[in-house]
Amino acid sequence: MELNGKVMVTGGAGYIGSHAVLALLDAGYEVVVIDNLVTGFAWAVDSRATLVEANVADDDAVRGAIRDHDVRAILHFAGSVVVPESVSDPLKYYRNNTAATRALLESAVSEGVPHFIFSSTAATYGTPAKVPVQEGDPTVPINPYGMSKLMTEAMLRDVAVAHPINYCALRYFNVAGADPQGRSGQSTIGATHLIKIAVEAATGKRDAVSVFGTDFDTADGTGVRDYIHVSDLAAAHVAALERLIENPDESLTLNCGYGRGFSVNEVLDAVDRVTNLTIQRRYEGRRAGDPAALIADNAAIFAALPWRPQYDDLDTIVRDALSWERGLAERAQP
Ligand code: UFG
């Protein structure tokens, strides 16, 4: 697909962003990454991309990079992502997610960048009345994280009406796994996500995994989520970009999930199976703000994009997460 310029990836040194950088480079795009390296790592950025160390709200740096690199599309991953932290420090989320994106959009509009892809979240739905959840269902976030992303979706809608820019908001479900070629993975310090925590336990970094809640209205009482492999998610961004380029007058909001759910116990069973270990489970009370089940209706993304998942298999997701975790553990050895 002809873009006549580079793709800017904000947060390209982070977990999902670094996988998107790989997918774009592998598809033949040229990439410039904007990342302030607060939670990301310079080494996570593929050497074929250019890294500019800056905050997305730094107008001068961003506009300079857009001009220097002829940026024709922005994929915006940078932001804060820990739901409980958003409850205790909401203004951090409205600053890093909502206000920073407002500034980035202003830079994009003033420099005439025609395409924008935004990392949104299933947290925009809050506690859905039914699953699988569709894009048109009510969006009633139950935490500031989800609200900070929903506010950004609203800005995008308005900006696309007023200016020559189109966008795709991708609402991610539970992202996990790592690049099957071992080039990137989740390196987050102090991770809170289930599969990351479980593979940390498998490599001896933790002695047990807490299971938050056993009394949900689900088959086994533990929380159910739609886990999507990070490389499938990255591929969805490339497909979305191509759709935006082909249809400059159209914008989209799409769920990114496989359309099926696994409970916490089923995920931990998969980790046991893949590792041949029995990871200790510590059954605890519910975590604040956790819905019982979140599953994507993915009919819209299947209809809009030629994207088809390559890694829709829980054991594959766990296996890739585990090999990345083992690599991290080896690197941490003195
Ligand atoms: N869980 C445990 N033990 C843990 C960690 C998680 O039992 O140590 C459970 C949670 O209670 C939940 C499930 O595992 O039932 C998944 O939890 P995660 O923390 O991995 O992910 P969440 O579903 O809470 O959050 C994810 C994304 C958010 C996004 C949200 C949408 O990480 O960014 O989905 O609801 F907002």
mmCIF file of C-alpha atoms and ligand atoms in Angstrom:
data_model
loop_
_atom_site.group_PDB
_atom_site.id
_atom_site.type_symbol
_atom_site.label_atom_id
_atom_site.label_comp_id
_atom_site.label_asym_id
_atom_site.label_seq_id
_atom_site.Cartn_x
_atom_site.Cartn_y
_atom_site.Cartn_z
ATOM 1 C CA MET A 1 0.000 0.000 0.000
ATOM 2 C CA GLU A 2 1.404 3.394 -1.033
ATOM 3 C CA LEU A 3 1.612 5.900 1.821
ATOM 4 C CA ASN A 4 4.190 8.348 0.390
ATOM 5 C CA GLY A 5 5.706 8.888 3.784
ATOM 6 C CA LYS A 6 6.366 7.293 7.136
ATOM 7 C CA VAL A 7 4.152 5.946 9.859
ATOM 8 C CA MET A 8 4.569 7.490 13.314
ATOM 9 C CA VAL A 9 4.085 5.035 16.181
ATOM 10 C CA THR A 10 3.682 6.637 19.598
ATOM 11 C CA GLY A 11 4.495 4.273 22.448
ATOM 12 C CA GLY A 12 6.490 2.165 19.992
ATOM 13 C CA ALA A 13 8.927 1.173 22.750
ATOM 14 C CA GLY A 14 6.099 -0.358 24.781
ATOM 15 C CA TYR A 15 4.520 -3.781 24.724
ATOM 16 C CA ILE A 16 1.845 -3.526 22.037
ATOM 17 C CA GLY A 17 3.483 -0.619 20.199
ATOM 18 C CA SER A 18 6.746 -2.509 19.681
ATOM 19 C CA HIS A 19 4.824 -5.374 18.073
ATOM 20 C CA ALA A 20 3.008 -2.925 15.804
ATOM 21 C CA VAL A 21 6.384 -1.499 14.760
ATOM 22 C CA LEU A 22 7.488 -5.005 13.752
ATOM 23 C CA ALA A 23 4.267 -5.637 11.806
ATOM 24 C CA LEU A 24 4.571 -2.323 9.955
ATOM 25 C CA LEU A 25 8.247 -2.869 9.102
ATOM 26 C CA ASP A 26 7.561 -6.429 8.007
ATOM 27 C CA ALA A 27 4.806 -5.081 5.726
ATOM 28 C CA GLY A 28 7.270 -2.643 4.137
ATOM 29 C CA TYR A 29 6.349 0.615 5.891
ATOM 30 C CA GLU A 30 8.931 3.066 7.201
ATOM 31 C CA VAL A 31 8.454 3.882 10.861
ATOM 32 C CA VAL A 32 9.328 6.667 13.280
ATOM 33 C CA VAL A 33 8.668 5.980 16.949
ATOM 34 C CA ILE A 34 7.813 8.655 19.520
ATOM 35 C CA ASP A 35 8.286 7.367 23.054
ATOM 36 C CA ASN A 36 9.316 9.070 26.298
ATOM 37 C CA LEU A 37 10.740 5.753 27.587
ATOM 38 C CA VAL A 38 8.960 6.112 30.943
ATOM 39 C CA THR A 39 7.513 2.598 30.715
ATOM 40 C CA GLY A 40 8.976 1.531 27.361
ATOM 41 C CA PHE A 41 12.499 0.428 26.470
ATOM 42 C CA ALA A 42 14.719 1.757 23.678
ATOM 43 C CA TRP A 43 15.955 -1.791 23.022
ATOM 44 C CA ALA A 44 12.379 -2.867 22.269
ATOM 45 C CA VAL A 45 12.334 -0.668 19.153
ATOM 46 C CA ASP A 46 13.438 -2.572 16.057
ATOM 47 C CA SER A 47 16.637 -1.067 14.619
ATOM 48 C CA ARG A 48 14.938 -0.492 11.247
ATOM 49 C CA ALA A 49 12.787 2.219 12.888
ATOM 50 C CA THR A 50 13.878 5.697 14.022
ATOM 51 C CA LEU A 51 13.330 6.436 17.717
ATOM 52 C CA VAL A 52 12.569 9.996 18.831
ATOM 53 C CA GLU A 53 12.587 10.271 22.608
ATOM 54 C CA ALA A 54 9.771 12.697 23.404
ATOM 55 C CA ASN A 55 6.367 13.010 24.993
ATOM 56 C CA VAL A 56 3.430 12.968 22.574
ATOM 57 C CA ALA A 57 2.224 16.222 24.132
ATOM 58 C CA ASP A 58 5.516 17.940 23.225
ATOM 59 C CA ASP A 59 4.220 19.914 20.239
ATOM 60 C CA ASP A 60 7.620 21.021 18.960
ATOM 61 C CA ALA A 61 9.135 17.543 19.043
ATOM 62 C CA VAL A 62 6.100 15.862 17.488
ATOM 63 C CA ARG A 63 5.587 18.448 14.764
ATOM 64 C CA GLY A 64 9.299 18.425 13.971
ATOM 65 C CA ALA A 65 9.241 14.629 13.651
ATOM 66 C CA ILE A 66 6.130 14.729 11.453
ATOM 67 C CA ARG A 67 7.851 17.183 9.108
ATOM 68 C CA ASP A 68 11.299 15.557 9.168
ATOM 69 C CA HIS A 69 9.878 12.116 8.376
ATOM 70 C CA ASP A 70 6.967 13.027 6.074
ATOM 71 C CA VAL A 71 4.592 11.304 8.470
ATOM 72 C CA ARG A 72 1.330 10.350 6.743
ATOM 73 C CA ALA A 73 -0.231 8.207 9.469
ATOM 74 C CA ILE A 74 -0.067 8.060 13.252
ATOM 75 C CA LEU A 75 -0.640 4.905 15.283
ATOM 76 C CA HIS A 76 -1.142 6.109 18.837
ATOM 77 C CA PHE A 77 -0.280 3.580 21.559
ATOM 78 C CA ALA A 78 1.345 5.846 24.148
ATOM 79 C CA GLY A 79 -0.631 6.123 27.363
ATOM 80 C CA SER A 80 -1.146 4.805 30.857
ATOM 81 C CA VAL A 81 -2.787 1.402 31.148
ATOM 82 C CA VAL A 82 -3.225 0.247 34.736
ATOM 83 C CA VAL A 83 -6.904 0.259 35.679
ATOM 84 C CA PRO A 84 -6.552 0.355 39.523
ATOM 85 C CA GLU A 85 -3.989 3.151 39.247
ATOM 86 C CA SER A 86 -6.524 5.135 37.204
ATOM 87 C CA VAL A 87 -8.912 4.901 40.146
ATOM 88 C CA SER A 88 -6.355 6.202 42.660
ATOM 89 C CA ASP A 89 -4.808 8.797 40.308
ATOM 90 C CA PRO A 90 -7.483 9.756 37.749
ATOM 91 C CA LEU A 91 -5.814 13.007 36.733
ATOM 92 C CA LYS A 92 -2.745 11.081 35.569
ATOM 93 C CA TYR A 93 -5.032 9.197 33.160
ATOM 94 C CA TYR A 94 -6.852 12.290 31.951
ATOM 95 C CA ARG A 95 -3.415 13.894 31.393
ATOM 96 C CA ASN A 96 -1.509 10.978 29.809
ATOM 97 C CA ASN A 97 -4.423 9.573 27.824
ATOM 98 C CA THR A 98 -7.008 12.271 27.139
ATOM 99 C CA ALA A 99 -5.048 15.549 27.262
ATOM 100 C CA ALA A 100 -1.911 14.122 25.622
ATOM 101 C CA THR A 101 -4.008 12.742 22.755
ATOM 102 C CA ARG A 102 -5.703 16.112 22.365
ATOM 103 C CA ALA A 103 -2.276 17.692 21.899
ATOM 104 C CA LEU A 104 -1.165 14.944 19.507
ATOM 105 C CA LEU A 105 -4.328 15.374 17.435
ATOM 106 C CA GLU A 106 -3.714 19.098 17.209
ATOM 107 C CA SER A 107 -0.202 18.399 15.920
ATOM 108 C CA ALA A 108 -1.590 15.864 13.433
ATOM 109 C CA VAL A 109 -4.247 18.268 12.165
ATOM 110 C CA SER A 110 -1.914 21.256 11.925
ATOM 111 C CA GLU A 111 0.654 19.213 9.978
ATOM 112 C CA GLY A 112 -2.006 17.671 7.721
ATOM 113 C CA VAL A 113 -1.510 14.022 8.748
ATOM 114 C CA PRO A 114 -4.415 12.217 7.029
ATOM 115 C CA HIS A 115 -4.743 8.961 9.040
ATOM 116 C CA PHE A 116 -4.876 8.130 12.753
ATOM 117 C CA ILE A 117 -5.231 4.806 14.562
ATOM 118 C CA PHE A 118 -6.070 4.862 18.237
ATOM 119 C CA SER A 119 -5.549 2.198 20.910
ATOM 120 C CA SER A 120 -8.920 2.088 22.597
ATOM 121 C CA THR A 121 -10.143 -0.555 24.979
ATOM 122 C CA ALA A 122 -12.963 -2.872 25.958
ATOM 123 C CA ALA A 123 -12.941 -0.882 29.204
ATOM 124 C CA THR A 124 -15.036 1.707 27.337
ATOM 125 C CA TYR A 125 -18.002 -0.689 27.717
ATOM 126 C CA GLY A 126 -17.767 -0.931 31.506
ATOM 127 C CA THR A 127 -19.852 -3.888 32.649
ATOM 128 C CA PRO A 128 -21.717 -4.937 29.521
ATOM 129 C CA ALA A 129 -25.320 -6.059 29.902
ATOM 130 C CA LYS A 130 -24.578 -8.956 27.539
ATOM 131 C CA VAL A 131 -21.587 -10.657 25.934
ATOM 132 C CA PRO A 132 -20.335 -10.838 23.254
ATOM 133 C CA VAL A 133 -20.376 -7.053 23.223
ATOM 134 C CA GLN A 134 -20.892 -5.095 20.002
ATOM 135 C CA GLU A 135 -19.411 -1.726 19.059
ATOM 136 C CA GLY A 136 -22.863 -0.109 19.148
ATOM 137 C CA ASP A 137 -23.637 -1.295 22.679
ATOM 138 C CA PRO A 138 -23.689 1.299 25.480
ATOM 139 C CA THR A 139 -20.292 2.631 26.549
ATOM 140 C CA VAL A 140 -20.440 3.186 30.298
ATOM 141 C CA PRO A 141 -16.885 2.976 31.677
ATOM 142 C CA ILE A 142 -16.575 1.957 35.308
ATOM 143 C CA ASN A 143 -13.100 3.423 35.832
ATOM 144 C CA PRO A 144 -11.150 6.553 34.788
ATOM 145 C CA TYR A 145 -8.959 4.478 32.449
ATOM 146 C CA GLY A 146 -11.963 3.504 30.324
ATOM 147 C CA MET A 147 -13.362 7.029 30.513
ATOM 148 C CA SER A 148 -10.039 8.586 29.465
ATOM 149 C CA LYS A 149 -10.117 6.401 26.337
ATOM 150 C CA LEU A 150 -13.815 6.997 25.635
ATOM 151 C CA MET A 151 -13.253 10.764 25.831
ATOM 152 C CA THR A 152 -10.508 10.345 23.250
ATOM 153 C CA GLU A 153 -12.868 8.437 20.963
ATOM 154 C CA ALA A 154 -15.280 11.383 21.218
ATOM 155 C CA MET A 155 -12.507 13.834 20.263
ATOM 156 C CA LEU A 156 -11.578 11.705 17.285
ATOM 157 C CA ARG A 157 -15.162 11.664 16.041
ATOM 158 C CA ASP A 158 -15.398 15.442 16.189
ATOM 159 C CA VAL A 159 -11.945 16.038 14.698
ATOM 160 C CA ALA A 160 -12.663 13.736 11.739
ATOM 161 C CA VAL A 161 -15.806 15.764 10.943
ATOM 162 C CA ALA A 162 -13.996 19.085 11.101
ATOM 163 C CA HIS A 163 -10.677 18.227 9.440
ATOM 164 C CA PRO A 164 -9.320 16.099 6.572
ATOM 165 C CA ILE A 165 -8.294 13.178 8.763
ATOM 166 C CA ASN A 166 -9.840 9.737 9.185
ATOM 167 C CA TYR A 167 -9.357 7.370 12.079
ATOM 168 C CA CYS A 168 -9.813 3.873 13.362
ATOM 169 C CA ALA A 169 -10.394 3.310 17.084
ATOM 170 C CA LEU A 170 -9.508 -0.278 17.934
ATOM 171 C CA ARG A 171 -11.074 -1.497 21.157
ATOM 172 C CA TYR A 172 -8.655 -4.096 22.498
ATOM 173 C CA PHE A 173 -9.809 -6.947 24.667
ATOM 174 C CA ASN A 174 -7.138 -8.808 26.707
ATOM 175 C CA VAL A 175 -3.814 -8.631 24.926
ATOM 176 C CA ALA A 176 -1.206 -11.288 25.730
ATOM 177 C CA GLY A 177 1.581 -13.368 24.215
ATOM 178 C CA ALA A 178 4.725 -12.240 22.425
ATOM 179 C CA ASP A 179 6.224 -12.078 18.949
ATOM 180 C CA PRO A 180 6.474 -15.739 17.796
ATOM 181 C CA GLN A 181 9.942 -14.951 16.403
ATOM 182 C CA GLY A 182 11.067 -13.787 19.851
ATOM 183 C CA ARG A 183 11.791 -10.207 18.763
ATOM 184 C CA SER A 184 9.564 -8.531 21.371
ATOM 185 C CA GLY A 185 7.297 -9.336 24.277
ATOM 186 C CA GLN A 186 5.893 -7.914 27.479
ATOM 187 C CA SER A 187 8.728 -6.520 29.566
ATOM 188 C CA THR A 188 6.609 -4.283 31.804
ATOM 189 C CA ILE A 189 7.939 -3.863 35.307
ATOM 190 C CA GLY A 190 5.331 -4.604 37.975
ATOM 191 C CA ALA A 191 2.862 -6.157 35.545
ATOM 192 C CA THR A 192 -0.716 -6.805 36.666
ATOM 193 C CA HIS A 193 -2.027 -8.811 33.713
ATOM 194 C CA LEU A 194 -2.990 -12.426 34.280
ATOM 195 C CA ILE A 195 -0.946 -14.248 31.619
ATOM 196 C CA LYS A 196 2.159 -12.155 32.294
ATOM 197 C CA ILE A 197 1.839 -12.873 36.026
ATOM 198 C CA ALA A 198 1.291 -16.577 35.413
ATOM 199 C CA VAL A 199 4.410 -16.920 33.252
ATOM 200 C CA GLU A 200 6.368 -14.949 35.845
ATOM 201 C CA ALA A 201 5.264 -17.590 38.356
ATOM 202 C CA ALA A 202 6.308 -20.319 35.919
ATOM 203 C CA THR A 203 9.828 -18.885 35.704
ATOM 204 C CA GLY A 204 10.142 -18.598 39.477
ATOM 205 C CA LYS A 205 9.689 -14.835 39.732
ATOM 206 C CA ARG A 206 6.563 -15.356 41.868
ATOM 207 C CA ASP A 207 5.577 -18.187 44.164
ATOM 208 C CA ALA A 208 1.852 -18.218 43.304
ATOM 209 C CA VAL A 209 -0.874 -16.589 41.248
ATOM 210 C CA SER A 210 -3.835 -14.926 42.927
ATOM 211 C CA VAL A 211 -7.232 -15.757 41.481
ATOM 212 C CA PHE A 212 -9.369 -12.683 42.065
ATOM 213 C CA GLY A 213 -12.929 -13.846 42.665
ATOM 214 C CA THR A 214 -14.530 -17.275 42.567
ATOM 215 C CA ASP A 215 -18.171 -16.216 42.802
ATOM 216 C CA PHE A 216 -18.744 -14.548 39.437
ATOM 217 C CA ASP A 217 -21.719 -15.585 37.370
ATOM 218 C CA THR A 218 -19.536 -17.687 35.045
ATOM 219 C CA ALA A 219 -19.209 -21.431 34.481
ATOM 220 C CA ASP A 220 -16.464 -21.921 37.103
ATOM 221 C CA GLY A 221 -17.013 -18.708 39.096
ATOM 222 C CA THR A 222 -13.777 -17.008 37.948
ATOM 223 C CA GLY A 223 -13.585 -14.036 35.561
ATOM 224 C CA VAL A 224 -13.875 -14.662 31.827
ATOM 225 C CA ARG A 225 -11.909 -12.667 29.233
ATOM 226 C CA ASP A 226 -11.246 -12.694 25.502
ATOM 227 C CA TYR A 227 -7.449 -13.121 25.184
ATOM 228 C CA ILE A 228 -5.927 -11.980 21.882
ATOM 229 C CA HIS A 229 -2.362 -12.652 20.751
ATOM 230 C CA VAL A 230 -0.378 -9.410 20.512
ATOM 231 C CA SER A 231 0.900 -10.265 17.020
ATOM 232 C CA ASP A 232 -2.658 -10.735 15.737
ATOM 233 C CA LEU A 233 -3.516 -7.385 17.285
ATOM 234 C CA ALA A 234 -0.497 -5.778 15.610
ATOM 235 C CA ALA A 235 -1.581 -7.234 12.265
ATOM 236 C CA ALA A 236 -5.049 -5.733 12.767
ATOM 237 C CA HIS A 237 -3.419 -2.296 12.931
ATOM 238 C CA VAL A 238 -1.700 -2.772 9.588
ATOM 239 C CA ALA A 239 -4.975 -3.921 8.023
ATOM 240 C CA ALA A 240 -6.809 -0.950 9.575
ATOM 241 C CA LEU A 241 -4.187 1.447 8.222
ATOM 242 C CA GLU A 242 -4.657 0.074 4.713
ATOM 243 C CA ARG A 243 -8.420 0.479 4.995
ATOM 244 C CA LEU A 244 -7.986 4.117 6.113
ATOM 245 C CA ILE A 245 -5.665 4.824 3.192
ATOM 246 C CA GLU A 246 -8.110 3.286 0.710
ATOM 247 C CA ASN A 247 -11.171 5.021 2.184
ATOM 248 C CA PRO A 248 -10.059 8.506 3.240
ATOM 249 C CA ASP A 249 -13.616 9.696 3.982
ATOM 250 C CA GLU A 250 -14.452 6.896 6.357
ATOM 251 C CA SER A 251 -13.642 6.251 10.021
ATOM 252 C CA LEU A 252 -14.166 3.100 12.057
ATOM 253 C CA THR A 253 -14.488 1.787 15.603
ATOM 254 C CA LEU A 254 -13.768 -1.937 15.889
ATOM 255 C CA ASN A 255 -13.522 -4.533 18.626
ATOM 256 C CA CYS A 256 -10.285 -6.535 18.617
ATOM 257 C CA GLY A 257 -10.858 -9.941 20.120
ATOM 258 C CA TYR A 258 -11.389 -13.537 19.061
ATOM 259 C CA GLY A 259 -15.003 -13.708 20.202
ATOM 260 C CA ARG A 260 -14.542 -16.390 22.834
ATOM 261 C CA GLY A 261 -13.714 -16.282 26.511
ATOM 262 C CA PHE A 262 -11.554 -18.217 28.951
ATOM 263 C CA SER A 263 -11.894 -18.141 32.717
ATOM 264 C CA VAL A 264 -8.966 -17.420 35.029
ATOM 265 C CA ASN A 265 -8.877 -21.110 35.933
ATOM 266 C CA GLU A 266 -8.823 -22.102 32.257
ATOM 267 C CA VAL A 267 -5.916 -19.739 31.627
ATOM 268 C CA LEU A 268 -3.995 -21.176 34.565
ATOM 269 C CA ASP A 269 -4.780 -24.707 33.334
ATOM 270 C CA ALA A 270 -3.218 -23.735 29.995
ATOM 271 C CA VAL A 271 -0.107 -22.432 31.773
ATOM 272 C CA ASP A 272 0.166 -25.695 33.723
ATOM 273 C CA ARG A 273 -0.252 -27.669 30.488
ATOM 274 C CA VAL A 274 2.333 -25.683 28.546
ATOM 275 C CA THR A 275 4.907 -25.635 31.357
ATOM 276 C CA ASN A 276 4.278 -29.104 32.766
ATOM 277 C CA LEU A 277 4.137 -27.445 36.178
ATOM 278 C CA THR A 278 1.395 -26.950 38.721
ATOM 279 C CA ILE A 279 1.432 -23.233 39.429
ATOM 280 C CA GLN A 280 0.076 -22.552 42.871
ATOM 281 C CA ARG A 281 -3.303 -20.744 42.836
ATOM 282 C CA ARG A 282 -4.272 -18.498 45.701
ATOM 283 C CA TYR A 283 -8.045 -18.020 45.692
ATOM 284 C CA GLU A 284 -8.924 -14.504 46.847
ATOM 285 C CA GLY A 285 -11.780 -12.039 46.813
ATOM 286 C CA ARG A 286 -12.774 -10.035 43.755
ATOM 287 C CA ARG A 287 -10.593 -7.191 42.541
ATOM 288 C CA ALA A 288 -12.398 -3.827 42.513
ATOM 289 C CA GLY A 289 -14.046 -2.982 39.215
ATOM 290 C CA ASP A 290 -13.703 -6.379 37.510
ATOM 291 C CA PRO A 291 -16.649 -7.372 35.311
ATOM 292 C CA ALA A 292 -17.584 -11.088 35.285
ATOM 293 C CA ALA A 293 -17.124 -11.581 31.551
ATOM 294 C CA LEU A 294 -15.833 -9.520 28.616
ATOM 295 C CA ILE A 295 -15.993 -11.092 25.169
ATOM 296 C CA ALA A 296 -15.801 -9.321 21.830
ATOM 297 C CA ASP A 297 -18.357 -9.612 19.089
ATOM 298 C CA ASN A 298 -15.848 -9.450 16.233
ATOM 299 C CA ALA A 299 -18.250 -9.486 13.285
ATOM 300 C CA ALA A 300 -17.462 -5.833 12.491
ATOM 301 C CA ILE A 301 -13.688 -6.231 12.201
ATOM 302 C CA PHE A 302 -14.130 -9.370 10.117
ATOM 303 C CA ALA A 303 -16.434 -7.470 7.771
ATOM 304 C CA ALA A 304 -14.289 -4.319 7.579
ATOM 305 C CA LEU A 305 -10.795 -5.768 7.254
ATOM 306 C CA PRO A 306 -9.167 -8.723 5.514
ATOM 307 C CA TRP A 307 -7.573 -9.455 8.918
ATOM 308 C CA ARG A 308 -7.834 -13.064 10.035
ATOM 309 C CA PRO A 309 -6.231 -14.250 13.294
ATOM 310 C CA GLN A 310 -3.152 -16.462 13.004
ATOM 311 C CA TYR A 311 -2.675 -17.322 16.686
ATOM 312 C CA ASP A 312 -6.188 -17.892 18.021
ATOM 313 C CA ASP A 313 -5.154 -20.580 20.461
ATOM 314 C CA LEU A 314 -4.738 -20.103 24.207
ATOM 315 C CA ASP A 315 -1.815 -22.518 24.489
ATOM 316 C CA THR A 316 0.024 -20.687 21.688
ATOM 317 C CA ILE A 317 -0.497 -17.363 23.460
ATOM 318 C CA VAL A 318 0.813 -18.818 26.711
ATOM 319 C CA ARG A 319 3.738 -20.559 24.983
ATOM 320 C CA ASP A 320 4.878 -17.320 23.298
ATOM 321 C CA ALA A 321 4.483 -15.347 26.539
ATOM 322 C CA LEU A 322 6.479 -18.014 28.349
ATOM 323 C CA SER A 323 9.390 -18.070 25.907
ATOM 324 C CA TRP A 324 9.688 -14.292 26.116
ATOM 325 C CA GLU A 325 9.564 -14.482 29.925
ATOM 326 C CA ARG A 326 12.294 -17.129 29.950
ATOM 327 C CA GLY A 327 14.474 -14.850 27.803
ATOM 328 C CA LEU A 328 13.920 -11.972 30.241
ATOM 329 C CA ALA A 329 14.790 -14.224 33.175
ATOM 330 C CA GLU A 330 18.040 -15.307 31.476
ATOM 331 C CA ARG A 331 18.966 -11.716 30.719
ATOM 332 C CA ALA A 332 18.384 -10.794 34.371
ATOM 333 C CA GLN A 333 20.936 -13.408 35.511
ATOM 334 C CA PRO A 334 24.156 -11.770 36.764
HETATM 335 N N1 UFG B 1 -6.676 -11.865 37.409
HETATM 336 C C1 UFG B 1 -6.419 -12.746 38.438
HETATM 337 N N2 UFG B 1 -5.186 -12.701 39.026
HETATM 338 C C2 UFG B 1 -4.223 -11.833 38.630
HETATM 339 C C3 UFG B 1 -4.492 -10.937 37.573
HETATM 340 C C4 UFG B 1 -5.735 -10.983 36.982
HETATM 341 O O1 UFG B 1 -7.282 -13.543 38.835
HETATM 342 O O2 UFG B 1 -3.144 -11.846 39.229
HETATM 343 C C5 UFG B 1 -7.986 -11.939 36.739
HETATM 344 C C6 UFG B 1 -8.766 -10.657 36.762
HETATM 345 O O3 UFG B 1 -9.517 -10.562 37.932
HETATM 346 C C7 UFG B 1 -9.601 -10.815 35.485
HETATM 347 C C8 UFG B 1 -8.678 -11.568 34.541
HETATM 348 O O4 UFG B 1 -7.733 -12.212 35.378
HETATM 349 O O5 UFG B 1 -10.722 -11.621 35.721
HETATM 350 C C9 UFG B 1 -7.923 -10.685 33.590
HETATM 351 O O6 UFG B 1 -7.309 -9.641 34.318
HETATM 352 P P1 UFG B 1 -6.160 -8.715 33.702
HETATM 353 O O7 UFG B 1 -5.661 -7.833 34.797
HETATM 354 O O8 UFG B 1 -5.188 -9.558 32.974
HETATM 355 O O9 UFG B 1 -6.925 -7.856 32.601
HETATM 356 P P2 UFG B 1 -8.257 -6.994 32.748
HETATM 357 O O10 UFG B 1 -9.364 -7.786 32.131
HETATM 358 O O11 UFG B 1 -8.487 -6.473 34.104
HETATM 359 O O12 UFG B 1 -7.866 -5.710 31.904
HETATM 360 C C10 UFG B 1 -7.725 -5.760 30.529
HETATM 361 C C11 UFG B 1 -6.724 -4.718 30.078
HETATM 362 C C12 UFG B 1 -7.206 -3.352 30.388
HETATM 363 C C13 UFG B 1 -8.566 -3.175 29.827
HETATM 364 C C14 UFG B 1 -9.469 -4.264 30.284
HETATM 365 C C15 UFG B 1 -10.808 -4.163 29.663
HETATM 366 O O13 UFG B 1 -5.504 -4.937 30.695
HETATM 367 O O14 UFG B 1 -6.321 -2.405 29.842
HETATM 368 O O15 UFG B 1 -8.932 -5.510 29.940
HETATM 369 O O16 UFG B 1 -11.722 -4.491 30.647
HETATM 370 F F1 UFG B 1 -9.070 -1.999 30.233
#
